[in-house]
PDB file of C-alpha atoms and ligand atoms in Angstrom:
ATOM      1  CA  MET A   1      70.697 -45.244 -95.318  1.00 95.00           C
ATOM      2  CA  LYS A   2      73.948 -47.245 -95.420  1.00 98.00           C
ATOM      3  CA  ASN A   3      74.050 -51.014 -95.843  1.00 98.00           C
ATOM      4  CA  ILE A   4      76.197 -53.098 -93.521  1.00 98.00           C
ATOM      5  CA  VAL A   5      77.028 -56.731 -94.323  1.00 98.00           C
ATOM      6  CA  ILE A   6      78.485 -58.776 -91.469  1.00 98.00           C
ATOM      7  CA  LEU A   7      80.538 -61.952 -92.026  1.00 98.00           C
ATOM      8  CA  ILE A   8      80.702 -64.564 -89.278  1.00 98.00           C
ATOM      9  CA  SER A   9      81.921 -68.122 -88.789  1.00 98.00           C
ATOM     10  CA  GLY A  10      80.626 -68.997 -85.341  1.00 97.00           C
ATOM     11  CA  ARG A  11      79.189 -67.536 -82.164  1.00 97.00           C
ATOM     12  CA  GLY A  12      78.629 -64.070 -83.571  1.00 98.00           C
ATOM     13  CA  SER A  13      78.669 -62.099 -80.325  1.00 98.00           C
ATOM     14  CA  ASN A  14      80.355 -59.124 -82.013  1.00 98.00           C
ATOM     15  CA  MET A  15      77.739 -59.253 -84.764  1.00 98.00           C
ATOM     16  CA  GLU A  16      75.066 -59.191 -82.065  1.00 98.00           C
ATOM     17  CA  ALA A  17      76.672 -56.171 -80.406  1.00 98.00           C
ATOM     18  CA  ILE A  18      76.678 -54.320 -83.743  1.00 98.00           C
ATOM     19  CA  VAL A  19      73.067 -55.263 -84.544  1.00 98.00           C
ATOM     20  CA  ARG A  20      71.948 -54.040 -81.117  1.00 98.00           C
ATOM     21  CA  ALA A  21      73.947 -50.790 -81.283  1.00 98.00           C
ATOM     22  CA  CYS A  22      72.670 -50.020 -84.785  1.00 98.00           C
ATOM     23  CA  ALA A  23      69.073 -50.372 -83.550  1.00 97.00           C
ATOM     24  CA  SER A  24      69.355 -48.775 -80.119  1.00 98.00           C
ATOM     25  CA  GLU A  25      71.509 -45.830 -81.246  1.00 98.00           C
ATOM     26  CA  GLY A  26      69.455 -45.228 -84.383  1.00 97.00           C
ATOM     27  CA  TRP A  27      72.330 -45.347 -86.876  1.00 98.00           C
ATOM     28  CA  ASN A  28      71.574 -44.172 -90.375  1.00 97.00           C
ATOM     29  CA  ALA A  29      72.263 -47.739 -91.472  1.00 98.00           C
ATOM     30  CA  ARG A  30      70.780 -51.203 -91.603  1.00 98.00           C
ATOM     31  CA  ILE A  31      72.277 -54.640 -91.258  1.00 98.00           C
ATOM     32  CA  ALA A  32      71.520 -55.773 -94.794  1.00 98.00           C
ATOM     33  CA  ALA A  33      72.780 -59.318 -94.282  1.00 98.00           C
ATOM     34  CA  VAL A  34      74.747 -61.690 -92.110  1.00 98.00           C
ATOM     35  CA  VAL A  35      76.815 -64.150 -94.147  1.00 98.00           C
ATOM     36  CA  SER A  36      78.487 -67.233 -92.715  1.00 98.00           C
ATOM     37  CA  ASN A  37      80.938 -69.648 -94.314  1.00 98.00           C
ATOM     38  CA  ARG A  38      79.695 -72.315 -91.897  1.00 98.00           C
ATOM     39  CA  PRO A  39      76.114 -73.621 -91.999  1.00 98.00           C
ATOM     40  CA  ASP A  40      76.246 -74.386 -88.249  1.00 98.00           C
ATOM     41  CA  ALA A  41      77.348 -70.912 -87.128  1.00 98.00           C
ATOM     42  CA  ALA A  42      75.391 -70.121 -83.976  1.00 97.00           C
ATOM     43  CA  GLY A  43      75.086 -66.456 -84.920  1.00 98.00           C
ATOM     44  CA  LEU A  44      72.828 -67.245 -87.889  1.00 98.00           C
ATOM     45  CA  ALA A  45      69.882 -67.935 -85.569  1.00 98.00           C
ATOM     46  CA  PHE A  46      70.243 -64.551 -83.883  1.00 98.00           C
ATOM     47  CA  ALA A  47      70.302 -62.806 -87.264  1.00 98.00           C
ATOM     48  CA  LYS A  48      67.205 -64.642 -88.492  1.00 98.00           C
ATOM     49  CA  GLY A  49      65.444 -63.946 -85.208  1.00 98.00           C
ATOM     50  CA  HIS A  50      66.037 -60.245 -85.800  1.00 97.00           C
ATOM     51  CA  GLY A  51      64.646 -60.300 -89.317  1.00 97.00           C
ATOM     52  CA  ILE A  52      68.064 -60.000 -90.959  1.00 98.00           C
ATOM     53  CA  ALA A  53      68.843 -61.887 -94.167  1.00 98.00           C
ATOM     54  CA  ALA A  54      71.091 -64.748 -93.042  1.00 98.00           C
ATOM     55  CA  THR A  55      73.003 -66.482 -95.819  1.00 98.00           C
ATOM     56  CA  VAL A  56      75.512 -69.315 -95.939  1.00 98.00           C
ATOM     57  CA  VAL A  57      78.348 -69.570 -98.447  1.00 98.00           C
ATOM     58  CA  ASP A  58      79.906 -72.863 -97.398  1.00 98.00           C
ATOM     59  CA  HIS A  59      83.616 -72.809 -98.214  1.00 97.00           C
ATOM     60  CA  LYS A  60      83.653 -76.625 -98.311  1.00 96.00           C
ATOM     61  CA  ALA A  61      81.454 -76.557-101.399  1.00 96.00           C
ATOM     62  CA  PHE A  62      84.141 -74.808-103.478  1.00 97.00           C
ATOM     63  CA  GLU A  63      87.159 -76.201-105.243  1.00 96.00           C
ATOM     64  CA  ASP A  64      89.576 -73.565-104.022  1.00 95.00           C
ATOM     65  CA  ARG A  65      89.896 -70.275-102.214  1.00 93.00           C
ATOM     66  CA  LEU A  66      89.485 -68.160-105.338  1.00 94.00           C
ATOM     67  CA  ALA A  67      86.204 -69.840-106.288  1.00 96.00           C
ATOM     68  CA  PHE A  68      84.878 -69.412-102.741  1.00 97.00           C
ATOM     69  CA  ASP A  69      85.993 -65.786-102.584  1.00 97.00           C
ATOM     70  CA  ALA A  70      84.375 -65.016-105.939  1.00 96.00           C
ATOM     71  CA  GLU A  71      81.005 -66.387-104.823  1.00 97.00           C
ATOM     72  CA  LEU A  72      81.303 -64.739-101.403  1.00 98.00           C
ATOM     73  CA  ALA A  73      82.013 -61.392-103.070  1.00 98.00           C
ATOM     74  CA  ASN A  74      78.989 -61.805-105.363  1.00 97.00           C
ATOM     75  CA  VAL A  75      76.715 -62.573-102.425  1.00 98.00           C
ATOM     76  CA  ILE A  76      78.040 -59.602-100.470  1.00 98.00           C
ATOM     77  CA  GLU A  77      77.692 -57.294-103.488  1.00 98.00           C
ATOM     78  CA  SER A  78      74.072 -58.383-103.923  1.00 98.00           C
ATOM     79  CA  PHE A  79      73.327 -56.532-100.688  1.00 98.00           C
ATOM     80  CA  ALA A  80      74.945 -53.297-101.985  1.00 98.00           C
ATOM     81  CA  PRO A  81      77.219 -52.921 -98.953  1.00 98.00           C
ATOM     82  CA  ASP A  82      78.717 -49.633 -97.848  1.00 98.00           C
ATOM     83  CA  VAL A  83      80.522 -51.394 -95.029  1.00 98.00           C
ATOM     84  CA  VAL A  84      81.640 -55.027 -94.710  1.00 98.00           C
ATOM     85  CA  VAL A  85      82.314 -56.206 -91.166  1.00 98.00           C
ATOM     86  CA  LEU A  86      84.359 -59.310 -90.405  1.00 98.00           C
ATOM     87  CA  ALA A  87      83.185 -60.525 -87.003  1.00 98.00           C
ATOM     88  CA  GLY A  88      84.935 -63.747 -86.124  1.00 97.00           C
ATOM     89  CA  PHE A  89      85.111 -64.686 -89.808  1.00 97.00           C
ATOM     90  CA  MET A  90      87.715 -67.431 -89.907  1.00 95.00           C
ATOM     91  CA  ARG A  91      88.764 -67.504 -93.558  1.00 94.00           C
ATOM     92  CA  ILE A  92      91.846 -65.974 -95.104  1.00 92.00           C
ATOM     93  CA  LEU A  93      90.713 -63.740 -97.951  1.00 94.00           C
ATOM     94  CA  SER A  94      92.473 -63.463-101.291  1.00 95.00           C
ATOM     95  CA  PRO A  95      94.059 -60.138-102.327  1.00 95.00           C
ATOM     96  CA  ALA A  96      91.471 -59.739-105.129  1.00 94.00           C
ATOM     97  CA  PHE A  97      88.637 -60.022-102.625  1.00 96.00           C
ATOM     98  CA  VAL A  98      90.267 -57.588-100.231  1.00 97.00           C
ATOM     99  CA  THR A  99      90.888 -55.067-103.023  1.00 96.00           C
ATOM    100  CA  ARG A 100      87.232 -55.224-104.033  1.00 96.00           C
ATOM    101  CA  PHE A 101      86.176 -53.992-100.582  1.00 97.00           C
ATOM    102  CA  GLU A 102      89.192 -51.837 -99.791  1.00 95.00           C
ATOM    103  CA  ARG A 103      88.568 -49.306 -96.990  1.00 95.00           C
ATOM    104  CA  ARG A 104      84.993 -50.549 -96.756  1.00 97.00           C
ATOM    105  CA  MET A 105      85.944 -53.719 -94.872  1.00 98.00           C
ATOM    106  CA  VAL A 106      86.973 -53.932 -91.230  1.00 98.00           C
ATOM    107  CA  ASN A 107      88.035 -56.701 -88.870  1.00 98.00           C
ATOM    108  CA  ILE A 108      88.451 -57.142 -85.137  1.00 98.00           C
ATOM    109  CA  HIS A 109      91.460 -59.062 -83.892  1.00 98.00           C
ATOM    110  CA  PRO A 110      91.859 -60.098 -80.246  1.00 98.00           C
ATOM    111  CA  SER A 111      95.297 -58.600 -79.619  1.00 98.00           C
ATOM    112  CA  LEU A 112      97.011 -55.257 -79.561  1.00 98.00           C
ATOM    113  CA  LEU A 113      98.230 -55.265 -83.154  1.00 98.00           C
ATOM    114  CA  PRO A 114     100.858 -55.364 -84.489  1.00 97.00           C
ATOM    115  CA  SER A 115     101.604 -57.827 -81.666  1.00 98.00           C
ATOM    116  CA  PHE A 116     100.208 -61.363 -81.898  1.00 98.00           C
ATOM    117  CA  THR A 117      98.786 -61.616 -85.372  1.00 97.00           C
ATOM    118  CA  GLY A 118      97.239 -64.997 -86.157  1.00 96.00           C
ATOM    119  CA  LEU A 119      95.737 -67.533 -83.756  1.00 96.00           C
ATOM    120  CA  HIS A 120      95.911 -68.242 -79.993  1.00 98.00           C
ATOM    121  CA  THR A 121      96.565 -64.615 -79.156  1.00 98.00           C
ATOM    122  CA  HIS A 122      95.568 -64.837 -75.473  1.00 98.00           C
ATOM    123  CA  ARG A 123      97.688 -67.892 -74.765  1.00 98.00           C
ATOM    124  CA  ARG A 124     100.654 -66.260 -76.475  1.00 98.00           C
ATOM    125  CA  ALA A 125     100.193 -62.998 -74.540  1.00 98.00           C
ATOM    126  CA  ILE A 126     100.109 -64.900 -71.225  1.00 98.00           C
ATOM    127  CA  GLU A 127     103.129 -67.009 -72.176  1.00 98.00           C
ATOM    128  CA  ALA A 128     105.059 -63.891 -73.147  1.00 98.00           C
ATOM    129  CA  GLY A 129     104.413 -62.415 -69.710  1.00 98.00           C
ATOM    130  CA  CYS A 130     102.484 -59.441 -71.114  1.00 98.00           C
ATOM    131  CA  LYS A 131     100.855 -57.245 -68.489  1.00 98.00           C
ATOM    132  CA  LEU A 132      98.536 -55.666 -71.037  1.00 98.00           C
ATOM    133  CA  ALA A 133      96.392 -57.304 -73.662  1.00 98.00           C
ATOM    134  CA  GLY A 134      93.525 -56.061 -75.769  1.00 98.00           C
ATOM    135  CA  THR A 135      91.830 -55.933 -79.105  1.00 98.00           C
ATOM    136  CA  THR A 136      92.135 -54.003 -82.345  1.00 98.00           C
ATOM    137  CA  VAL A 137      89.665 -52.886 -84.999  1.00 98.00           C
ATOM    138  CA  HIS A 138      91.428 -52.323 -88.306  1.00 98.00           C
ATOM    139  CA  PHE A 139      90.796 -51.925 -92.007  1.00 98.00           C
ATOM    140  CA  VAL A 140      91.387 -55.169 -93.840  1.00 98.00           C
ATOM    141  CA  THR A 141      94.336 -55.321 -96.206  1.00 97.00           C
ATOM    142  CA  ALA A 142      95.790 -58.255 -98.109  1.00 93.00           C
ATOM    143  CA  GLN A 143      98.220 -58.953 -95.256  1.00 92.00           C
ATOM    144  CA  LEU A 144      96.532 -60.977 -92.500  1.00 90.00           C
ATOM    145  CA  ASP A 145      95.784 -59.000 -89.316  1.00 91.00           C
ATOM    146  CA  HIS A 146      97.516 -55.912 -90.651  1.00 92.00           C
ATOM    147  CA  GLY A 147      95.944 -52.763 -92.001  1.00 96.00           C
ATOM    148  CA  PRO A 148      95.361 -49.300 -90.591  1.00 98.00           C
ATOM    149  CA  ILE A 149      94.212 -49.307 -86.984  1.00 98.00           C
ATOM    150  CA  ILE A 150      90.838 -47.689 -86.254  1.00 98.00           C
ATOM    151  CA  ALA A 151      90.488 -48.365 -82.525  1.00 98.00           C
ATOM    152  CA  GLN A 152      92.046 -50.362 -79.730  1.00 98.00           C
ATOM    153  CA  ALA A 153      90.951 -51.399 -76.249  1.00 98.00           C
ATOM    154  CA  VAL A 154      93.364 -52.483 -73.546  1.00 98.00           C
ATOM    155  CA  VAL A 155      92.808 -54.750 -70.544  1.00 98.00           C
ATOM    156  CA  PRO A 156      95.183 -55.952 -67.844  1.00 98.00           C
ATOM    157  CA  VAL A 157      96.587 -59.464 -67.859  1.00 98.00           C
ATOM    158  CA  LEU A 158      96.061 -60.631 -64.283  1.00 98.00           C
ATOM    159  CA  PRO A 159      98.403 -63.038 -62.470  1.00 96.00           C
ATOM    160  CA  ARG A 160      95.982 -65.973 -62.416  1.00 96.00           C
ATOM    161  CA  ASP A 161      94.605 -65.478 -65.902  1.00 98.00           C
ATOM    162  CA  THR A 162      93.966 -68.441 -68.147  1.00 98.00           C
ATOM    163  CA  GLU A 163      93.402 -68.231 -71.859  1.00 98.00           C
ATOM    164  CA  ASP A 164      89.646 -68.291 -71.154  1.00 98.00           C
ATOM    165  CA  THR A 165      89.518 -65.598 -68.470  1.00 98.00           C
ATOM    166  CA  LEU A 166      91.653 -63.271 -70.554  1.00 98.00           C
ATOM    167  CA  ALA A 167      89.577 -63.986 -73.664  1.00 98.00           C
ATOM    168  CA  ALA A 168      86.370 -63.114 -71.787  1.00 98.00           C
ATOM    169  CA  ARG A 169      87.832 -59.835 -70.522  1.00 98.00           C
ATOM    170  CA  VAL A 170      88.962 -58.880 -74.021  1.00 98.00           C
ATOM    171  CA  LEU A 171      85.658 -59.937 -75.617  1.00 98.00           C
ATOM    172  CA  SER A 172      83.643 -57.673 -73.332  1.00 98.00           C
ATOM    173  CA  ARG A 173      85.729 -54.743 -74.629  1.00 98.00           C
ATOM    174  CA  GLU A 174      85.276 -55.878 -78.230  1.00 98.00           C
ATOM    175  CA  HIS A 175      81.546 -55.481 -77.784  1.00 98.00           C
ATOM    176  CA  VAL A 176      82.140 -51.812 -76.948  1.00 98.00           C
ATOM    177  CA  ILE A 177      84.748 -50.747 -79.484  1.00 98.00           C
ATOM    178  CA  TYR A 178      83.569 -52.705 -82.517  1.00 98.00           C
ATOM    179  CA  PRO A 179      80.106 -51.106 -82.737  1.00 98.00           C
ATOM    180  CA  ARG A 180      81.712 -47.728 -82.068  1.00 98.00           C
ATOM    181  CA  ALA A 181      84.256 -48.155 -84.870  1.00 98.00           C
ATOM    182  CA  VAL A 182      81.659 -49.437 -87.347  1.00 98.00           C
ATOM    183  CA  ARG A 183      79.464 -46.454 -86.555  1.00 98.00           C
ATOM    184  CA  TRP A 184      82.358 -44.079 -87.279  1.00 98.00           C
ATOM    185  CA  LEU A 185      82.866 -45.762 -90.639  1.00 98.00           C
ATOM    186  CA  VAL A 186      79.150 -45.603 -91.440  1.00 98.00           C
ATOM    187  CA  GLU A 187      79.112 -41.911 -90.552  1.00 98.00           C
ATOM    188  CA  GLY A 188      82.209 -41.151 -92.648  1.00 97.00           C
ATOM    189  CA  LEU A 189      84.165 -39.897 -89.670  1.00 98.00           C
ATOM    190  CA  LEU A 190      87.458 -41.676 -90.302  1.00 98.00           C
ATOM    191  CA  ARG A 191      90.406 -39.952 -91.967  1.00 98.00           C
ATOM    192  CA  GLU A 192      93.609 -41.549 -93.199  1.00 97.00           C
ATOM    193  CA  GLU A 193      97.034 -40.053 -93.555  1.00 97.00           C
ATOM    194  CA  ASN A 194     100.128 -42.143 -94.235  1.00 95.00           C
ATOM    195  CA  GLY A 195      98.314 -45.254 -93.072  1.00 94.00           C
ATOM    196  CA  VAL A 196      97.251 -43.689 -89.776  1.00 98.00           C
ATOM    197  CA  ILE A 197      93.528 -43.397 -89.070  1.00 98.00           C
ATOM    198  CA  THR A 198      92.157 -40.526 -87.046  1.00 98.00           C
ATOM    199  CA  HIS A 199      88.641 -39.576 -86.045  1.00 98.00           C
ATOM    200  CA  ALA A 200      87.472 -36.389 -87.766  1.00 98.00           C
ATOM    201  CA  ALA A 201      86.127 -34.880 -84.539  1.00 98.00           C
ATOM    202  CA  GLY A 202      88.996 -36.144 -82.411  1.00 98.00           C
ATOM    203  CA  GLU A 203      87.073 -38.794 -80.488  1.00 98.00           C
ATOM    204  CA  THR A 204      89.341 -41.129 -78.606  1.00 98.00           C
ATOM    205  CA  GLN A 205      90.219 -44.275 -80.508  1.00 98.00           C
ATOM    206  CA  LEU A 206      91.504 -45.945 -77.350  1.00 98.00           C
ATOM    207  CA  LEU A 207      89.369 -47.641 -74.729  1.00 98.00           C
ATOM    208  CA  VAL A 208      91.144 -48.233 -71.429  1.00 96.00           C
TER     209      VAL A 208
HETATM  210  C1  LIG B 301      86.564 -62.445 -81.356  1.00 60.90           C
HETATM  211  O1  LIG B 301      87.408 -62.654 -80.276  1.00 60.90           O
HETATM  212  C2  LIG B 301      87.274 -61.666 -82.422  1.00 60.90           C
HETATM  213  O2  LIG B 301      88.270 -60.827 -81.947  1.00 60.90           O
HETATM  214  C3  LIG B 301      87.916 -62.742 -83.259  1.00 60.90           C
HETATM  215  O3  LIG B 301      87.020 -63.816 -83.229  1.00 60.90           O
HETATM  216  C4  LIG B 301      86.199 -63.731 -82.069  1.00 60.90           C
HETATM  217  C5  LIG B 301      84.785 -63.738 -82.560  1.00 60.90           C
HETATM  218  O4  LIG B 301      83.845 -63.869 -81.543  1.00 60.90           O
HETATM  219  N1  LIG B 301      88.213 -62.236 -84.567  1.00 60.90           N
HETATM  220  P1  LIG B 301      82.299 -63.725 -81.905  1.00 60.90           P
HETATM  221  O5  LIG B 301      81.982 -64.739 -82.972  1.00 60.90           O
HETATM  222  O6  LIG B 301      82.079 -62.319 -82.369  1.00 60.90           O
HETATM  223  O7  LIG B 301      81.572 -64.027 -80.634  1.00 60.90           O
END
């Protein structure tokens, strides 16, 4: 049985989607812990309510990023993780931390990477006149919002879209592809060649 540790900072709807998929699809895995850097993260209550260890490592209690990252890594390691899932975790991680969990740690970013790394992705996509937007699950590397792409979902940008309507459309797709991608990782079905990730059995890594 594989151990999954999920890191959140807020709402935690992607975490919820993964918890539910793990249970309903009978993955050979358990959510060993949900860790938040914010004590007020709404997602913590859901985790506790589902009998999952919910832990806070408050970044404000640490002198600098390295000290926070070191403690965060120790807490994560205490749950013997096979997979570390960043689900709306809003902290930039140091290269040492990333190296420690290399190819075991994934993130979801609300854009079609490599476009629109960083914040305000939906606003920027609308302002750029994009007709397509989407979301990307990728392995975490030291470079923010980079790293080999595991899966993407695309949605249309509609003429009257606001940042909020586009965000909601993208989020509903995140709840489909993120659990799927995490399951592939848990099941050891991802292959990498020259930085390109493929699914061992050829399942589609694109959700349209
Ligand atoms: C998602 O849009 C995700 O792409 C981004 O942060 C948001 C997290 O939402 N990284 P939630 O906390 O999972 O509801």
